[in-house]
Amino acid sequence: MSDSSNSLMKQRFRGYMPVVVDVETAGFNAKTDALLEIAAVLLDFDDNGILKPVDSVHYHVKPFEGSNIEQAAIDFNGIDPHCPLRGAVDEAEALREIFKPIRKAQKAAGCQRSVLVGHNSNFDHGFVMAAAERANLKRNPFHPFVSFDTTSLASMTLGQTVLIKACQAAGIEFDGKQAHSALYDTERTAELYCWMINRWKELGGWPPESRQDKS
């Protein structure tokens, strides 16, 4: 991360660093239902001030002991929680390994906290926070309650709320056959989020002074 992108990240998001996250789960209840897969995409500004995805990390996760698995959920995402070929790790290990590069990038950017970006971000945020609490992880880089929701942003900028439709409206390729893979959905969500942030800049919405100059 260059000095210029360091400054841009810190200034653009008021000292927060956005990190795009998607989870696949065995239900809707973050406290009781198993976390099965998690992916995160790190973002950075290039020399022209364009926000871009720069790195990703991904883990299949073993259901935590005593967790609930809703059949409807795994029918929907197509995950066999107990398949040995998944190469799944305990959720504590998955989160520790995902948090490491996030904390490193956060420090390099001079940001005080990371903010989870997600499509229906409250869902992903809830599962990440619940898993971190179960694992007793003290160095969680994510803000405890703030998240950036691409569903809301896409509704405003593109008139769409479904991820695949929002991506298509932004000209981002989306393969429906790969949907509900945490890594694939995170990568597409990251592209969508960057597109919306960059488009707002192109239209003169950022920095705020550019709007004042036009008035």
CSV table of C-alpha atoms in Angstrom, one decimal:
chain,number,residue,atom,x,y,z
A,1,MET,CA,0.0,0.0,0.0
A,2,SER,CA,1.6,3.3,-1.2
A,3,ASP,CA,1.7,6.5,0.9
A,4,SER,CA,-0.8,8.1,-1.4
A,5,SER,CA,-3.3,5.2,-1.2
A,6,ASN,CA,-2.7,5.2,2.6
A,7,SER,CA,-3.8,8.8,2.8
A,8,LEU,CA,-6.7,8.2,0.4
A,9,MET,CA,-8.1,5.3,2.3
A,10,LYS,CA,-7.9,7.1,5.6
A,11,GLN,CA,-9.5,10.3,4.2
A,12,ARG,CA,-12.1,8.7,2.0
A,13,PHE,CA,-13.7,6.5,4.8
A,14,ARG,CA,-13.0,8.7,7.8
A,15,GLY,CA,-10.3,6.5,9.3
A,16,TYR,CA,-12.1,3.3,8.5
A,17,MET,CA,-11.0,0.6,6.0
A,18,PRO,CA,-13.7,-1.3,4.1
A,19,VAL,CA,-13.2,-5.0,3.7
A,20,VAL,CA,-15.7,-7.0,1.6
A,21,VAL,CA,-16.9,-10.2,3.3
A,22,ASP,CA,-19.3,-13.0,2.4
A,23,VAL,CA,-20.3,-16.0,4.5
A,24,GLU,CA,-22.2,-19.2,3.7
A,25,THR,CA,-24.1,-20.7,6.6
A,26,ALA,CA,-26.3,-23.5,7.8
A,27,GLY,CA,-29.2,-21.1,8.7
A,28,PHE,CA,-30.1,-17.6,9.6
A,29,ASN,CA,-29.3,-17.5,13.4
A,30,ALA,CA,-25.7,-16.4,13.9
A,31,LYS,CA,-25.7,-17.6,17.5
A,32,THR,CA,-26.9,-21.2,16.8
A,33,ASP,CA,-26.4,-22.0,13.2
A,34,ALA,CA,-23.1,-23.2,11.7
A,35,LEU,CA,-20.7,-21.0,9.8
A,36,LEU,CA,-19.6,-23.1,6.8
A,37,GLU,CA,-17.6,-20.8,4.5
A,38,ILE,CA,-16.1,-17.3,4.7
A,39,ALA,CA,-14.2,-15.1,2.3
A,40,ALA,CA,-12.8,-11.6,2.5
A,41,VAL,CA,-11.5,-9.2,-0.2
A,42,LEU,CA,-9.1,-6.4,0.6
A,43,LEU,CA,-9.3,-3.1,-1.4
A,44,ASP,CA,-6.9,-0.4,-2.2
A,45,PHE,CA,-6.7,2.8,-4.2
A,46,ASP,CA,-4.4,2.9,-7.3
A,47,ASP,CA,-2.3,5.9,-8.2
A,48,ASN,CA,-5.2,7.5,-10.0
A,49,GLY,CA,-7.5,7.3,-6.9
A,50,ILE,CA,-9.5,4.4,-8.2
A,51,LEU,CA,-10.6,1.8,-5.6
A,52,LYS,CA,-9.9,-1.8,-6.7
A,53,PRO,CA,-9.8,-5.3,-5.2
A,54,VAL,CA,-6.2,-6.3,-4.4
A,55,ASP,CA,-6.2,-9.5,-2.4
A,56,SER,CA,-8.6,-12.2,-1.2
A,57,VAL,CA,-8.6,-14.9,1.5
A,58,HIS,CA,-11.0,-17.8,1.8
A,59,TYR,CA,-11.8,-20.7,4.1
A,60,HIS,CA,-14.2,-23.6,4.4
A,61,VAL,CA,-15.3,-23.9,8.0
A,62,LYS,CA,-16.2,-26.9,10.2
A,63,PRO,CA,-19.5,-26.6,12.0
A,64,PHE,CA,-18.8,-25.6,15.6
A,65,GLU,CA,-19.7,-28.2,18.3
A,66,GLY,CA,-23.4,-28.3,19.0
A,67,SER,CA,-24.3,-26.0,16.1
A,68,ASN,CA,-27.6,-26.3,14.2
A,69,ILE,CA,-27.7,-27.2,10.5
A,70,GLU,CA,-30.9,-26.4,8.7
A,71,GLN,CA,-31.5,-28.7,5.8
A,72,ALA,CA,-33.2,-26.0,3.8
A,73,ALA,CA,-30.0,-23.8,4.1
A,74,ILE,CA,-27.6,-26.5,2.8
A,75,ASP,CA,-30.0,-27.5,0.1
A,76,PHE,CA,-29.9,-23.8,-1.0
A,77,ASN,CA,-26.1,-23.3,-0.9
A,78,GLY,CA,-25.2,-26.9,-1.9
A,79,ILE,CA,-22.6,-27.4,0.8
A,80,ASP,CA,-22.1,-30.7,2.5
A,81,PRO,CA,-20.9,-29.6,5.9
A,82,HIS,CA,-19.3,-32.9,6.7
A,83,CYS,CA,-17.6,-33.6,3.4
A,84,PRO,CA,-13.8,-34.3,4.1
A,85,LEU,CA,-13.0,-33.0,0.6
A,86,ARG,CA,-13.9,-29.4,1.7
A,87,GLY,CA,-10.7,-29.1,3.6
A,88,ALA,CA,-12.5,-27.3,6.3
A,89,VAL,CA,-10.8,-25.8,9.4
A,90,ASP,CA,-12.2,-24.8,12.8
A,91,GLU,CA,-13.9,-21.4,12.7
A,92,ALA,CA,-11.3,-20.0,15.2
A,93,GLU,CA,-8.5,-20.9,12.8
A,94,ALA,CA,-10.4,-19.5,9.8
A,95,LEU,CA,-11.1,-16.2,11.5
A,96,ARG,CA,-7.5,-15.8,12.9
A,97,GLU,CA,-6.1,-16.4,9.4
A,98,ILE,CA,-8.5,-13.9,7.8
A,99,PHE,CA,-8.0,-11.3,10.5
A,100,LYS,CA,-4.2,-11.3,10.1
A,101,PRO,CA,-4.0,-9.7,6.6
A,102,ILE,CA,-6.9,-7.4,7.4
A,103,ARG,CA,-5.1,-6.0,10.5
A,104,LYS,CA,-1.9,-5.7,8.5
A,105,ALA,CA,-3.6,-3.7,5.7
A,106,GLN,CA,-5.5,-1.6,8.3
A,107,LYS,CA,-2.3,-0.6,10.0
A,108,ALA,CA,-0.6,0.2,6.6
A,109,ALA,CA,-3.6,2.4,5.7
A,110,GLY,CA,-3.4,4.3,8.9
A,111,CYS,CA,-7.0,3.4,9.7
A,112,GLN,CA,-8.3,2.9,13.2
A,113,ARG,CA,-10.8,0.2,12.4
A,114,SER,CA,-12.0,-2.0,9.5
A,115,VAL,CA,-15.6,-2.0,8.4
A,116,LEU,CA,-17.3,-5.1,6.9
A,117,VAL,CA,-18.8,-4.5,3.5
A,118,GLY,CA,-21.4,-7.0,2.4
A,119,HIS,CA,-24.5,-7.6,0.3
A,120,ASN,CA,-27.1,-7.6,3.1
A,121,SER,CA,-24.1,-6.8,5.4
A,122,ASN,CA,-26.0,-7.2,8.6
A,123,PHE,CA,-26.2,-11.0,8.0
A,124,ASP,CA,-22.5,-11.4,7.3
A,125,HIS,CA,-21.5,-9.1,10.1
A,126,GLY,CA,-23.7,-11.0,12.6
A,127,PHE,CA,-22.0,-14.4,11.8
A,128,VAL,CA,-18.5,-13.0,11.9
A,129,MET,CA,-19.1,-11.3,15.2
A,130,ALA,CA,-20.8,-14.4,16.7
A,131,ALA,CA,-17.9,-16.7,15.5
A,132,ALA,CA,-15.3,-14.3,16.9
A,133,GLU,CA,-17.1,-14.3,20.2
A,134,ARG,CA,-17.3,-18.1,20.3
A,135,ALA,CA,-13.5,-18.3,19.6
A,136,ASN,CA,-12.8,-15.6,22.2
A,137,LEU,CA,-10.8,-13.7,19.6
A,138,LYS,CA,-9.7,-10.4,21.1
A,139,ARG,CA,-8.1,-8.8,18.1
A,140,ASN,CA,-11.1,-8.6,15.9
A,141,PRO,CA,-10.4,-5.8,13.4
A,142,PHE,CA,-14.0,-5.2,12.5
A,143,HIS,CA,-16.2,-2.4,13.9
A,144,PRO,CA,-18.6,-4.0,16.4
A,145,PHE,CA,-21.7,-2.6,14.8
A,146,VAL,CA,-21.0,-0.5,11.7
A,147,SER,CA,-21.1,-2.1,8.3
A,148,PHE,CA,-21.5,-0.9,4.7
A,149,ASP,CA,-24.4,-2.5,2.9
A,150,THR,CA,-24.0,-2.9,-0.9
A,151,THR,CA,-27.7,-3.8,-1.1
A,152,SER,CA,-28.7,-0.3,0.0
A,153,LEU,CA,-26.0,1.3,-2.1
A,154,ALA,CA,-27.0,-0.6,-5.2
A,155,SER,CA,-30.7,0.3,-4.7
A,156,MET,CA,-29.7,4.0,-4.7
A,157,THR,CA,-27.1,3.9,-7.6
A,158,LEU,CA,-28.5,1.2,-9.9
A,159,GLY,CA,-32.1,0.6,-8.8
A,160,GLN,CA,-31.3,-3.0,-8.0
A,161,THR,CA,-31.1,-4.9,-4.8
A,162,VAL,CA,-30.3,-8.5,-5.9
A,163,LEU,CA,-26.5,-9.1,-6.3
A,164,ILE,CA,-26.6,-10.6,-9.8
A,165,LYS,CA,-28.9,-7.9,-11.1
A,166,ALA,CA,-26.9,-5.1,-9.6
A,167,CYS,CA,-23.7,-6.5,-11.1
A,168,GLN,CA,-25.3,-6.9,-14.5
A,169,ALA,CA,-26.6,-3.3,-14.3
A,170,ALA,CA,-23.0,-2.1,-13.5
A,171,GLY,CA,-21.6,-4.2,-16.4
A,172,ILE,CA,-19.9,-6.7,-14.1
A,173,GLU,CA,-20.0,-10.3,-15.3
A,174,PHE,CA,-21.8,-12.7,-13.0
A,175,ASP,CA,-22.0,-16.5,-13.4
A,176,GLY,CA,-25.2,-17.6,-11.7
A,177,LYS,CA,-23.8,-21.2,-11.5
A,178,GLN,CA,-21.0,-20.0,-9.2
A,179,ALA,CA,-23.3,-18.0,-6.9
A,180,HIS,CA,-23.5,-19.0,-3.2
A,181,SER,CA,-19.8,-19.8,-3.2
A,182,ALA,CA,-18.4,-17.4,-0.5
A,183,LEU,CA,-15.3,-16.5,-2.5
A,184,TYR,CA,-17.2,-15.9,-5.8
A,185,ASP,CA,-19.9,-13.8,-4.2
A,186,THR,CA,-17.3,-11.8,-2.2
A,187,GLU,CA,-15.3,-11.1,-5.4
A,188,ARG,CA,-18.4,-9.9,-7.3
A,189,THR,CA,-19.5,-7.8,-4.3
A,190,ALA,CA,-16.1,-6.2,-4.1
A,191,GLU,CA,-16.2,-5.3,-7.8
A,192,LEU,CA,-19.7,-3.9,-7.3
A,193,TYR,CA,-18.7,-1.8,-4.3
A,194,CYS,CA,-15.7,-0.4,-6.0
A,195,TRP,CA,-17.8,0.4,-9.1
A,196,MET,CA,-20.2,2.4,-7.0
A,197,ILE,CA,-17.5,4.2,-5.0
A,198,ASN,CA,-15.6,5.1,-8.2
A,199,ARG,CA,-18.8,6.0,-10.1
A,200,TRP,CA,-19.8,8.5,-7.4
A,201,LYS,CA,-16.3,10.1,-7.8
A,202,GLU,CA,-16.7,10.2,-11.6
A,203,LEU,CA,-20.0,12.0,-11.3
A,204,GLY,CA,-18.4,14.7,-9.1
A,205,GLY,CA,-19.8,13.5,-5.8
A,206,TRP,CA,-16.4,13.1,-4.2
A,207,PRO,CA,-14.6,15.0,-2.8
A,208,PRO,CA,-17.4,17.1,-1.4
A,209,GLU,CA,-15.7,20.2,-2.6
A,210,SER,CA,-16.3,19.2,-6.2
A,211,ARG,CA,-20.1,19.4,-5.6
A,212,GLN,CA,-19.7,22.8,-4.1
A,213,ASP,CA,-17.7,24.0,-7.1
A,214,LYS,CA,-20.5,23.0,-9.4
A,215,SER,CA,-23.2,24.8,-7.5
